[in-house]
Amino acid sequence: MREHTDTYEALAQRCENAARELEHVGENAAEVLTERGYGDWIDSGRIDPQTWGNTHTNAAYAARAYAAELRTEAGDNPTGRMDRDRLAQAERVAKAAELGGILIDGRPMAERTAQSGMYGTETDRVLWEAGTHPDQVKAAEIEATGRFTHVAETINGIEQVPFWRLGGPTDESTNTRHVARTDSDGDEF
């Protein structure tokens, strides 16, 4: 018999499993970054392994705390199935933990598309205006968890893709410090 994936214990276990990987990355940040091809970024000071690793460690802590919360909520019924809203929130935390502690905020692009008036965007416009666009629903689910920090950065005058970082409350806004790029840092195509 197949186990349900929408139970308190199943989601708590997903969070725990992902937390172990996040913790490993946090503890071995320099090695992981080098393996991923960012050794030059470390050497040039464009990325600080400790700071980067700390975001993973914080995400691991948040995922574990959320797993504990799910288990407490389940009480004597860990295989109990969650209601739809709680499941959606738990899925967002588990997914963020599995994806390195971040989830992209698609609302700016979705809003631009909805308001563009271009052919084929009528459904997006209607959903956006009703507040039921999938990216708005995703944001509400993420914010309802209370486990994320929303990050909207501008680097050298260029707005970056906003995202949520697992490991803090949603009402904080952060601006991570980045080393200023020089012309020699530019990507060549």
Short mmCIF file of N, CA and C in Angstrom, two decimals:
data_model
loop_
_atom_site.label_atom_id
_atom_site.label_comp_id
_atom_site.label_asym_id
_atom_site.label_seq_id
_atom_site.Cartn_x
_atom_site.Cartn_y
_atom_site.Cartn_z
N MET A 1 0.83 -1.18 0.00
CA MET A 1 0.00 0.00 0.00
C MET A 1 0.88 1.25 0.00
N ARG A 2 0.50 2.20 -0.78
CA ARG A 2 1.25 3.43 -0.92
C ARG A 2 0.88 4.41 0.18
N GLU A 3 1.89 5.07 0.76
CA GLU A 3 1.63 6.04 1.81
C GLU A 3 1.19 7.36 1.19
N HIS A 4 0.35 8.08 1.92
CA HIS A 4 -0.12 9.39 1.46
C HIS A 4 1.00 10.41 1.61
N THR A 5 1.08 11.32 0.66
CA THR A 5 2.10 12.37 0.72
C THR A 5 1.57 13.66 1.32
N ASP A 6 0.29 13.66 1.70
CA ASP A 6 -0.31 14.87 2.24
C ASP A 6 -0.57 14.78 3.74
N THR A 7 0.23 13.97 4.43
CA THR A 7 0.08 13.84 5.87
C THR A 7 1.08 14.74 6.59
N TYR A 8 0.80 15.00 7.85
CA TYR A 8 1.73 15.80 8.65
C TYR A 8 3.12 15.20 8.65
N GLU A 9 3.20 13.89 8.87
CA GLU A 9 4.51 13.24 8.95
C GLU A 9 5.23 13.25 7.60
N ALA A 10 4.51 13.05 6.53
CA ALA A 10 5.15 13.05 5.20
C ALA A 10 5.78 14.41 4.90
N LEU A 11 5.06 15.49 5.19
CA LEU A 11 5.61 16.82 4.94
C LEU A 11 6.71 17.15 5.93
N ALA A 12 6.56 16.74 7.18
CA ALA A 12 7.62 16.96 8.17
C ALA A 12 8.89 16.24 7.74
N GLN A 13 8.74 15.04 7.23
CA GLN A 13 9.91 14.27 6.79
C GLN A 13 10.58 14.91 5.59
N ARG A 14 9.80 15.45 4.66
CA ARG A 14 10.39 16.16 3.52
C ARG A 14 11.22 17.35 4.00
N CYS A 15 10.67 18.09 4.98
CA CYS A 15 11.40 19.24 5.52
C CYS A 15 12.69 18.79 6.20
N GLU A 16 12.62 17.71 6.97
CA GLU A 16 13.81 17.17 7.66
C GLU A 16 14.87 16.71 6.66
N ASN A 17 14.45 15.99 5.63
CA ASN A 17 15.40 15.50 4.62
C ASN A 17 16.11 16.65 3.93
N ALA A 18 15.34 17.65 3.54
CA ALA A 18 15.92 18.81 2.87
C ALA A 18 16.81 19.60 3.83
N ALA A 19 16.43 19.66 5.10
CA ALA A 19 17.24 20.38 6.09
C ALA A 19 18.62 19.75 6.22
N ARG A 20 18.70 18.45 6.14
CA ARG A 20 20.01 17.78 6.21
C ARG A 20 20.91 18.24 5.06
N GLU A 21 20.36 18.32 3.86
CA GLU A 21 21.15 18.77 2.71
C GLU A 21 21.52 20.25 2.86
N LEU A 22 20.58 21.08 3.30
CA LEU A 22 20.88 22.50 3.51
C LEU A 22 21.99 22.67 4.55
N GLU A 23 21.92 21.91 5.60
CA GLU A 23 22.93 21.97 6.65
C GLU A 23 24.31 21.57 6.09
N HIS A 24 24.34 20.52 5.30
CA HIS A 24 25.60 20.08 4.68
C HIS A 24 26.18 21.20 3.82
N VAL A 25 25.34 21.83 3.01
CA VAL A 25 25.80 22.92 2.16
C VAL A 25 26.30 24.07 3.02
N GLY A 26 25.56 24.40 4.08
CA GLY A 26 25.98 25.49 4.97
C GLY A 26 27.31 25.24 5.63
N GLU A 27 27.55 24.01 6.04
CA GLU A 27 28.80 23.65 6.71
C GLU A 27 29.98 23.53 5.75
N ASN A 28 29.72 23.33 4.48
CA ASN A 28 30.77 23.12 3.48
C ASN A 28 30.63 24.10 2.32
N ALA A 29 30.28 25.33 2.65
CA ALA A 29 29.94 26.31 1.62
C ALA A 29 31.05 26.54 0.60
N ALA A 30 32.27 26.72 1.05
CA ALA A 30 33.36 27.00 0.10
C ALA A 30 33.56 25.85 -0.87
N GLU A 31 33.51 24.62 -0.33
CA GLU A 31 33.70 23.45 -1.19
C GLU A 31 32.54 23.31 -2.18
N VAL A 32 31.32 23.54 -1.70
CA VAL A 32 30.15 23.42 -2.57
C VAL A 32 30.19 24.48 -3.67
N LEU A 33 30.51 25.71 -3.29
CA LEU A 33 30.60 26.77 -4.30
C LEU A 33 31.67 26.45 -5.34
N THR A 34 32.80 25.95 -4.89
CA THR A 34 33.88 25.60 -5.82
C THR A 34 33.43 24.47 -6.75
N GLU A 35 32.77 23.45 -6.19
CA GLU A 35 32.26 22.35 -7.02
C GLU A 35 31.26 22.84 -8.06
N ARG A 36 30.51 23.88 -7.72
CA ARG A 36 29.50 24.42 -8.63
C ARG A 36 30.08 25.44 -9.61
N GLY A 37 31.40 25.64 -9.56
CA GLY A 37 32.05 26.52 -10.52
C GLY A 37 32.19 27.96 -10.09
N TYR A 38 32.07 28.24 -8.80
CA TYR A 38 32.16 29.62 -8.31
C TYR A 38 33.45 29.89 -7.55
N GLY A 39 34.47 29.08 -7.78
CA GLY A 39 35.75 29.29 -7.12
C GLY A 39 36.35 30.65 -7.42
N ASP A 40 36.22 31.11 -8.66
CA ASP A 40 36.74 32.43 -9.03
C ASP A 40 35.98 33.54 -8.31
N TRP A 41 34.70 33.33 -8.08
CA TRP A 41 33.91 34.33 -7.37
C TRP A 41 34.38 34.44 -5.93
N ILE A 42 34.74 33.31 -5.33
CA ILE A 42 35.26 33.33 -3.97
C ILE A 42 36.59 34.07 -3.95
N ASP A 43 37.47 33.72 -4.89
CA ASP A 43 38.80 34.33 -4.95
C ASP A 43 38.74 35.83 -5.18
N SER A 44 37.77 36.28 -5.99
CA SER A 44 37.68 37.71 -6.30
C SER A 44 36.87 38.48 -5.26
N GLY A 45 36.27 37.78 -4.31
CA GLY A 45 35.49 38.46 -3.27
C GLY A 45 34.06 38.78 -3.68
N ARG A 46 33.64 38.27 -4.83
CA ARG A 46 32.26 38.53 -5.29
C ARG A 46 31.23 37.76 -4.47
N ILE A 47 31.68 36.69 -3.82
CA ILE A 47 30.77 35.93 -2.96
C ILE A 47 31.55 35.49 -1.73
N ASP A 48 30.92 35.63 -0.60
CA ASP A 48 31.51 35.22 0.67
C ASP A 48 30.91 33.86 1.05
N PRO A 49 31.71 32.81 1.06
CA PRO A 49 31.18 31.48 1.36
C PRO A 49 30.47 31.40 2.71
N GLN A 50 30.99 32.10 3.71
CA GLN A 50 30.37 32.03 5.03
C GLN A 50 28.98 32.65 5.01
N THR A 51 28.84 33.79 4.38
CA THR A 51 27.52 34.44 4.28
C THR A 51 26.56 33.56 3.49
N TRP A 52 27.02 33.05 2.38
CA TRP A 52 26.19 32.17 1.55
C TRP A 52 25.81 30.91 2.32
N GLY A 53 26.78 30.33 3.02
CA GLY A 53 26.51 29.15 3.83
C GLY A 53 25.53 29.41 4.95
N ASN A 54 25.62 30.61 5.55
CA ASN A 54 24.70 30.95 6.64
C ASN A 54 23.25 30.98 6.17
N THR A 55 23.01 31.40 4.92
CA THR A 55 21.63 31.39 4.43
C THR A 55 21.10 29.97 4.35
N HIS A 56 21.96 29.03 4.02
CA HIS A 56 21.55 27.63 3.96
C HIS A 56 21.34 27.05 5.36
N THR A 57 22.21 27.41 6.28
CA THR A 57 22.06 26.96 7.65
C THR A 57 20.78 27.51 8.26
N ASN A 58 20.48 28.79 8.01
CA ASN A 58 19.24 29.39 8.51
C ASN A 58 18.01 28.71 7.90
N ALA A 59 18.10 28.38 6.62
CA ALA A 59 16.99 27.68 5.96
C ALA A 59 16.80 26.29 6.57
N ALA A 60 17.90 25.62 6.89
CA ALA A 60 17.82 24.29 7.52
C ALA A 60 17.14 24.40 8.87
N TYR A 61 17.51 25.41 9.63
CA TYR A 61 16.90 25.62 10.95
C TYR A 61 15.39 25.87 10.80
N ALA A 62 15.03 26.72 9.85
CA ALA A 62 13.60 27.02 9.64
C ALA A 62 12.82 25.79 9.19
N ALA A 63 13.42 24.99 8.32
CA ALA A 63 12.75 23.77 7.85
C ALA A 63 12.55 22.78 9.00
N ARG A 64 13.56 22.65 9.84
CA ARG A 64 13.43 21.75 11.00
C ARG A 64 12.39 22.26 11.99
N ALA A 65 12.39 23.55 12.23
CA ALA A 65 11.40 24.13 13.14
C ALA A 65 9.99 23.93 12.58
N TYR A 66 9.84 24.07 11.29
CA TYR A 66 8.53 23.87 10.67
C TYR A 66 8.11 22.41 10.77
N ALA A 67 9.05 21.49 10.58
CA ALA A 67 8.76 20.06 10.72
C ALA A 67 8.29 19.77 12.13
N ALA A 68 8.96 20.35 13.12
CA ALA A 68 8.55 20.15 14.52
C ALA A 68 7.16 20.71 14.76
N GLU A 69 6.87 21.85 14.16
CA GLU A 69 5.53 22.45 14.28
C GLU A 69 4.46 21.52 13.69
N LEU A 70 4.75 20.95 12.54
CA LEU A 70 3.80 20.03 11.91
C LEU A 70 3.57 18.81 12.81
N ARG A 71 4.63 18.28 13.38
CA ARG A 71 4.50 17.11 14.25
C ARG A 71 3.72 17.44 15.52
N THR A 72 3.93 18.61 16.06
CA THR A 72 3.17 19.04 17.24
C THR A 72 1.70 19.18 16.89
N GLU A 73 1.44 19.78 15.76
CA GLU A 73 0.06 19.98 15.31
C GLU A 73 -0.63 18.63 15.07
N ALA A 74 0.11 17.67 14.56
CA ALA A 74 -0.45 16.35 14.28
C ALA A 74 -0.79 15.60 15.55
N GLY A 75 -0.03 15.85 16.61
CA GLY A 75 -0.28 15.19 17.89
C GLY A 75 -0.18 13.68 17.77
N ASP A 76 -1.24 13.00 18.19
CA ASP A 76 -1.26 11.53 18.18
C ASP A 76 -1.63 10.96 16.82
N ASN A 77 -1.81 11.81 15.83
CA ASN A 77 -2.23 11.34 14.51
C ASN A 77 -1.27 11.82 13.42
N PRO A 78 0.00 11.36 13.43
CA PRO A 78 0.97 11.85 12.45
C PRO A 78 0.62 11.50 11.01
N THR A 79 -0.17 10.47 10.81
CA THR A 79 -0.56 10.12 9.44
C THR A 79 -1.88 10.76 9.04
N GLY A 80 -2.34 11.69 9.88
CA GLY A 80 -3.55 12.44 9.54
C GLY A 80 -3.27 13.34 8.35
N ARG A 81 -4.27 13.50 7.53
CA ARG A 81 -4.10 14.31 6.32
C ARG A 81 -4.48 15.76 6.61
N MET A 82 -3.71 16.65 6.03
CA MET A 82 -3.90 18.09 6.24
C MET A 82 -5.05 18.61 5.40
N ASP A 83 -5.64 19.72 5.88
CA ASP A 83 -6.62 20.39 5.02
C ASP A 83 -5.87 21.08 3.89
N ARG A 84 -6.60 21.49 2.89
CA ARG A 84 -5.99 22.02 1.67
C ARG A 84 -5.09 23.23 1.91
N ASP A 85 -5.53 24.17 2.75
CA ASP A 85 -4.73 25.37 2.99
C ASP A 85 -3.43 25.05 3.72
N ARG A 86 -3.53 24.24 4.76
CA ARG A 86 -2.34 23.87 5.52
C ARG A 86 -1.37 23.07 4.65
N LEU A 87 -1.90 22.19 3.83
CA LEU A 87 -1.07 21.40 2.93
C LEU A 87 -0.32 22.31 1.95
N ALA A 88 -1.01 23.31 1.40
CA ALA A 88 -0.38 24.22 0.45
C ALA A 88 0.78 24.97 1.11
N GLN A 89 0.59 25.40 2.34
CA GLN A 89 1.67 26.10 3.05
C GLN A 89 2.85 25.15 3.32
N ALA A 90 2.54 23.96 3.80
CA ALA A 90 3.59 22.98 4.10
C ALA A 90 4.36 22.60 2.84
N GLU A 91 3.65 22.49 1.73
CA GLU A 91 4.31 22.18 0.45
C GLU A 91 5.28 23.29 0.08
N ARG A 92 4.92 24.55 0.34
CA ARG A 92 5.82 25.67 -0.01
C ARG A 92 7.09 25.62 0.83
N VAL A 93 6.97 25.32 2.12
CA VAL A 93 8.16 25.24 2.97
C VAL A 93 9.03 24.06 2.53
N ALA A 94 8.42 22.91 2.32
CA ALA A 94 9.18 21.73 1.90
C ALA A 94 9.87 21.97 0.56
N LYS A 95 9.15 22.55 -0.39
CA LYS A 95 9.72 22.81 -1.71
C LYS A 95 10.89 23.80 -1.62
N ALA A 96 10.73 24.86 -0.83
CA ALA A 96 11.82 25.82 -0.66
C ALA A 96 13.05 25.14 -0.07
N ALA A 97 12.82 24.31 0.94
CA ALA A 97 13.95 23.59 1.56
C ALA A 97 14.63 22.68 0.55
N GLU A 98 13.86 22.05 -0.30
CA GLU A 98 14.42 21.16 -1.31
C GLU A 98 15.14 21.91 -2.43
N LEU A 99 14.81 23.19 -2.59
CA LEU A 99 15.41 24.00 -3.66
C LEU A 99 16.47 24.97 -3.14
N GLY A 100 17.13 24.61 -2.08
CA GLY A 100 18.22 25.44 -1.58
C GLY A 100 17.77 26.60 -0.72
N GLY A 101 16.53 26.62 -0.29
CA GLY A 101 16.05 27.64 0.62
C GLY A 101 15.39 28.84 -0.02
N ILE A 102 15.17 28.82 -1.34
CA ILE A 102 14.53 29.97 -1.97
C ILE A 102 13.38 29.55 -2.89
N LEU A 103 12.45 30.47 -3.06
CA LEU A 103 11.37 30.35 -4.04
C LEU A 103 11.27 31.69 -4.76
N ILE A 104 11.18 31.65 -6.07
CA ILE A 104 11.09 32.85 -6.88
C ILE A 104 9.71 33.49 -6.73
N ASP A 105 9.68 34.81 -6.69
CA ASP A 105 8.43 35.57 -6.64
C ASP A 105 8.09 35.98 -8.07
N GLY A 106 7.12 35.31 -8.66
CA GLY A 106 6.73 35.58 -10.04
C GLY A 106 5.73 36.70 -10.21
N ARG A 107 5.33 37.34 -9.12
CA ARG A 107 4.30 38.38 -9.22
C ARG A 107 4.65 39.56 -10.12
N PRO A 108 5.87 40.11 -10.09
CA PRO A 108 6.13 41.25 -10.96
C PRO A 108 5.92 40.93 -12.44
N MET A 109 6.43 39.80 -12.89
CA MET A 109 6.25 39.41 -14.29
C MET A 109 4.78 39.10 -14.59
N ALA A 110 4.13 38.42 -13.67
CA ALA A 110 2.71 38.10 -13.88
C ALA A 110 1.87 39.37 -13.96
N GLU A 111 2.17 40.33 -13.11
CA GLU A 111 1.42 41.59 -13.14
C GLU A 111 1.66 42.34 -14.45
N ARG A 112 2.91 42.39 -14.90
CA ARG A 112 3.19 43.06 -16.19
C ARG A 112 2.45 42.38 -17.33
N THR A 113 2.44 41.05 -17.33
CA THR A 113 1.73 40.31 -18.37
C THR A 113 0.24 40.60 -18.30
N ALA A 114 -0.32 40.58 -17.10
CA ALA A 114 -1.75 40.80 -16.92
C ALA A 114 -2.17 42.20 -17.36
N GLN A 115 -1.30 43.16 -17.17
CA GLN A 115 -1.64 44.54 -17.50
C GLN A 115 -1.19 44.96 -18.90
N SER A 116 -0.58 44.04 -19.64
CA SER A 116 -0.02 44.39 -20.95
C SER A 116 -1.07 44.64 -22.01
N GLY A 117 -2.22 43.99 -21.88
CA GLY A 117 -3.25 44.14 -22.90
C GLY A 117 -2.94 43.41 -24.19
N MET A 118 -1.90 42.62 -24.19
CA MET A 118 -1.53 41.88 -25.39
C MET A 118 -2.50 40.74 -25.62
N TYR A 119 -2.54 40.29 -26.85
CA TYR A 119 -3.40 39.18 -27.23
C TYR A 119 -3.07 37.96 -26.35
N GLY A 120 -4.10 37.31 -25.83
CA GLY A 120 -3.92 36.10 -25.05
C GLY A 120 -3.68 36.34 -23.57
N THR A 121 -3.76 37.60 -23.12
CA THR A 121 -3.50 37.88 -21.71
C THR A 121 -4.78 38.21 -20.93
N GLU A 122 -5.93 38.08 -21.57
CA GLU A 122 -7.19 38.43 -20.90
C GLU A 122 -7.42 37.58 -19.64
N THR A 123 -7.15 36.28 -19.72
CA THR A 123 -7.34 35.41 -18.56
C THR A 123 -6.41 35.84 -17.42
N ASP A 124 -5.16 36.16 -17.75
CA ASP A 124 -4.23 36.64 -16.73
C ASP A 124 -4.75 37.92 -16.09
N ARG A 125 -5.28 38.83 -16.89
CA ARG A 125 -5.79 40.10 -16.36
C ARG A 125 -6.94 39.86 -15.40
N VAL A 126 -7.88 39.01 -15.80
CA VAL A 126 -9.04 38.71 -14.96
C VAL A 126 -8.61 38.08 -13.64
N LEU A 127 -7.71 37.09 -13.72
CA LEU A 127 -7.23 36.43 -12.51
C LEU A 127 -6.47 37.41 -11.61
N TRP A 128 -5.63 38.25 -12.22
CA TRP A 128 -4.84 39.21 -11.44
C TRP A 128 -5.76 40.18 -10.71
N GLU A 129 -6.73 40.72 -11.43
CA GLU A 129 -7.64 41.68 -10.81
C GLU A 129 -8.49 41.05 -9.71
N ALA A 130 -8.79 39.77 -9.84
CA ALA A 130 -9.57 39.06 -8.83
C ALA A 130 -8.70 38.62 -7.65
N GLY A 131 -7.37 38.73 -7.80
CA GLY A 131 -6.46 38.29 -6.74
C GLY A 131 -6.28 36.79 -6.69
N THR A 132 -6.62 36.11 -7.79
CA THR A 132 -6.55 34.64 -7.82
C THR A 132 -5.53 34.12 -8.83
N HIS A 133 -4.68 34.99 -9.32
CA HIS A 133 -3.63 34.55 -10.24
C HIS A 133 -2.74 33.56 -9.49
N PRO A 134 -2.27 32.51 -10.16
CA PRO A 134 -1.43 31.51 -9.46
C PRO A 134 -0.24 32.11 -8.71
N ASP A 135 0.37 33.16 -9.24
CA ASP A 135 1.50 33.77 -8.53
C ASP A 135 1.05 34.52 -7.29
N GLN A 136 -0.17 35.06 -7.29
CA GLN A 136 -0.71 35.70 -6.09
C GLN A 136 -1.07 34.65 -5.04
N VAL A 137 -1.62 33.54 -5.49
CA VAL A 137 -1.97 32.45 -4.58
C VAL A 137 -0.70 31.89 -3.93
N LYS A 138 0.32 31.67 -4.75
CA LYS A 138 1.61 31.18 -4.24
C LYS A 138 2.15 32.12 -3.17
N ALA A 139 2.12 33.43 -3.45
CA ALA A 139 2.64 34.40 -2.48
C ALA A 139 1.86 34.34 -1.17
N ALA A 140 0.55 34.22 -1.25
CA ALA A 140 -0.26 34.14 -0.03
C ALA A 140 0.08 32.89 0.78
N GLU A 141 0.29 31.78 0.09
CA GLU A 141 0.64 30.53 0.79
C GLU A 141 2.00 30.66 1.47
N ILE A 142 2.95 31.26 0.78
CA ILE A 142 4.29 31.45 1.34
C ILE A 142 4.24 32.38 2.54
N GLU A 143 3.57 33.50 2.39
CA GLU A 143 3.50 34.47 3.47
C GLU A 143 2.76 33.93 4.68
N ALA A 144 1.79 33.05 4.46
CA ALA A 144 1.02 32.48 5.57
C ALA A 144 1.87 31.58 6.47
N THR A 145 2.98 31.08 5.95
CA THR A 145 3.83 30.20 6.75
C THR A 145 4.59 30.96 7.83
N GLY A 146 4.91 32.23 7.56
CA GLY A 146 5.71 33.01 8.49
C GLY A 146 7.17 32.57 8.57
N ARG A 147 7.64 31.83 7.59
CA ARG A 147 8.99 31.26 7.62
C ARG A 147 9.92 31.85 6.57
N PHE A 148 9.51 32.90 5.88
CA PHE A 148 10.30 33.41 4.77
C PHE A 148 10.58 34.90 4.93
N THR A 149 11.69 35.32 4.33
CA THR A 149 12.02 36.72 4.17
C THR A 149 11.91 37.03 2.69
N HIS A 150 11.20 38.09 2.35
CA HIS A 150 11.09 38.49 0.95
C HIS A 150 12.30 39.34 0.61
N VAL A 151 12.96 39.01 -0.49
CA VAL A 151 14.17 39.71 -0.90
C VAL A 151 13.91 40.33 -2.27
N ALA A 152 13.96 41.64 -2.31
CA ALA A 152 13.82 42.38 -3.56
C ALA A 152 15.03 43.30 -3.65
N GLU A 153 15.96 42.97 -4.50
CA GLU A 153 17.23 43.68 -4.56
C GLU A 153 17.36 44.51 -5.84
N THR A 154 18.13 45.55 -5.72
CA THR A 154 18.58 46.31 -6.88
C THR A 154 20.10 46.33 -6.80
N ILE A 155 20.74 45.83 -7.83
CA ILE A 155 22.20 45.78 -7.86
C ILE A 155 22.66 46.65 -9.02
N ASN A 156 23.46 47.64 -8.68
CA ASN A 156 23.96 48.58 -9.69
C ASN A 156 22.83 49.17 -10.53
N GLY A 157 21.73 49.51 -9.87
CA GLY A 157 20.60 50.13 -10.54
C GLY A 157 19.71 49.18 -11.33
N ILE A 158 19.98 47.89 -11.26
CA ILE A 158 19.18 46.91 -11.99
C ILE A 158 18.37 46.09 -11.00
N GLU A 159 17.04 46.11 -11.17
CA GLU A 159 16.18 45.32 -10.30
C GLU A 159 16.40 43.84 -10.57
N GLN A 160 16.62 43.08 -9.51
CA GLN A 160 16.83 41.65 -9.62
C GLN A 160 15.49 40.93 -9.46
N VAL A 161 15.44 39.68 -9.84
CA VAL A 161 14.23 38.88 -9.68
C VAL A 161 14.00 38.71 -8.18
N PRO A 162 12.84 39.14 -7.67
CA PRO A 162 12.58 38.99 -6.24
C PRO A 162 12.34 37.52 -5.88
N PHE A 163 12.64 37.20 -4.63
CA PHE A 163 12.44 35.83 -4.18
C PHE A 163 12.19 35.81 -2.68
N TRP A 164 11.77 34.65 -2.20
CA TRP A 164 11.60 34.44 -0.77
C TRP A 164 12.72 33.54 -0.31
N ARG A 165 13.32 33.88 0.82
CA ARG A 165 14.37 33.08 1.42
C ARG A 165 13.81 32.42 2.67
N LEU A 166 13.88 31.12 2.72
CA LEU A 166 13.44 30.36 3.88
C LEU A 166 14.35 30.71 5.05
N GLY A 167 13.75 31.05 6.17
CA GLY A 167 14.56 31.33 7.34
C GLY A 167 14.24 32.62 8.04
N GLY A 168 13.16 33.27 7.70
CA GLY A 168 12.81 34.50 8.39
C GLY A 168 11.37 34.88 8.12
N PRO A 169 10.88 35.87 8.84
CA PRO A 169 9.49 36.30 8.64
C PRO A 169 9.29 37.02 7.32
N THR A 170 8.06 37.02 6.82
CA THR A 170 7.76 37.59 5.51
C THR A 170 7.75 39.11 5.50
N ASP A 171 7.63 39.74 6.65
CA ASP A 171 7.47 41.19 6.63
C ASP A 171 8.80 41.94 6.59
N GLU A 172 9.89 41.23 6.55
CA GLU A 172 11.19 41.88 6.44
C GLU A 172 11.55 42.05 4.97
N SER A 173 12.25 43.11 4.68
CA SER A 173 12.77 43.30 3.34
C SER A 173 14.28 43.45 3.49
N THR A 174 15.01 42.74 2.69
CA THR A 174 16.46 42.79 2.84
C THR A 174 17.11 43.24 1.55
N ASN A 175 18.26 43.76 1.70
CA ASN A 175 19.10 44.09 0.56
C ASN A 175 20.47 43.52 0.85
N THR A 176 20.78 42.41 0.23
CA THR A 176 22.06 41.77 0.44
C THR A 176 23.15 42.59 -0.22
N ARG A 177 24.25 42.74 0.48
CA ARG A 177 25.36 43.51 -0.06
C ARG A 177 26.09 42.68 -1.11
N HIS A 178 26.31 43.27 -2.25
CA HIS A 178 27.07 42.63 -3.32
C HIS A 178 28.26 43.49 -3.68
N VAL A 179 29.33 42.87 -4.06
CA VAL A 179 30.50 43.59 -4.51
C VAL A 179 30.15 44.23 -5.87
N ALA A 180 30.53 45.48 -6.02
CA ALA A 180 30.23 46.18 -7.27
C ALA A 180 30.94 45.49 -8.43
N ARG A 181 30.22 45.32 -9.51
CA ARG A 181 30.79 44.69 -10.70
C ARG A 181 31.58 45.70 -11.50
N THR A 182 32.59 45.21 -12.17
CA THR A 182 33.36 46.05 -13.08
C THR A 182 33.09 45.55 -14.49
N ASP A 183 33.54 46.31 -15.46
CA ASP A 183 33.31 45.88 -16.85
C ASP A 183 33.89 44.51 -17.13
N SER A 184 34.99 44.17 -16.47
CA SER A 184 35.61 42.87 -16.70
C SER A 184 34.79 41.72 -16.13
N ASP A 185 33.80 42.05 -15.26
CA ASP A 185 32.94 41.00 -14.69
C ASP A 185 31.77 40.65 -15.60
N GLY A 186 31.56 41.43 -16.64
CA GLY A 186 30.39 41.24 -17.49
C GLY A 186 30.41 39.89 -18.20
N ASP A 187 29.23 39.38 -18.42
CA ASP A 187 29.10 38.12 -19.15
C ASP A 187 29.34 38.38 -20.63
N GLU A 188 30.04 37.45 -21.27
CA GLU A 188 30.28 37.58 -22.69
C GLU A 188 29.40 36.58 -23.42
N PHE A 189 28.78 37.01 -24.47
CA PHE A 189 27.90 36.14 -25.24
C PHE A 189 28.46 35.92 -26.61
#
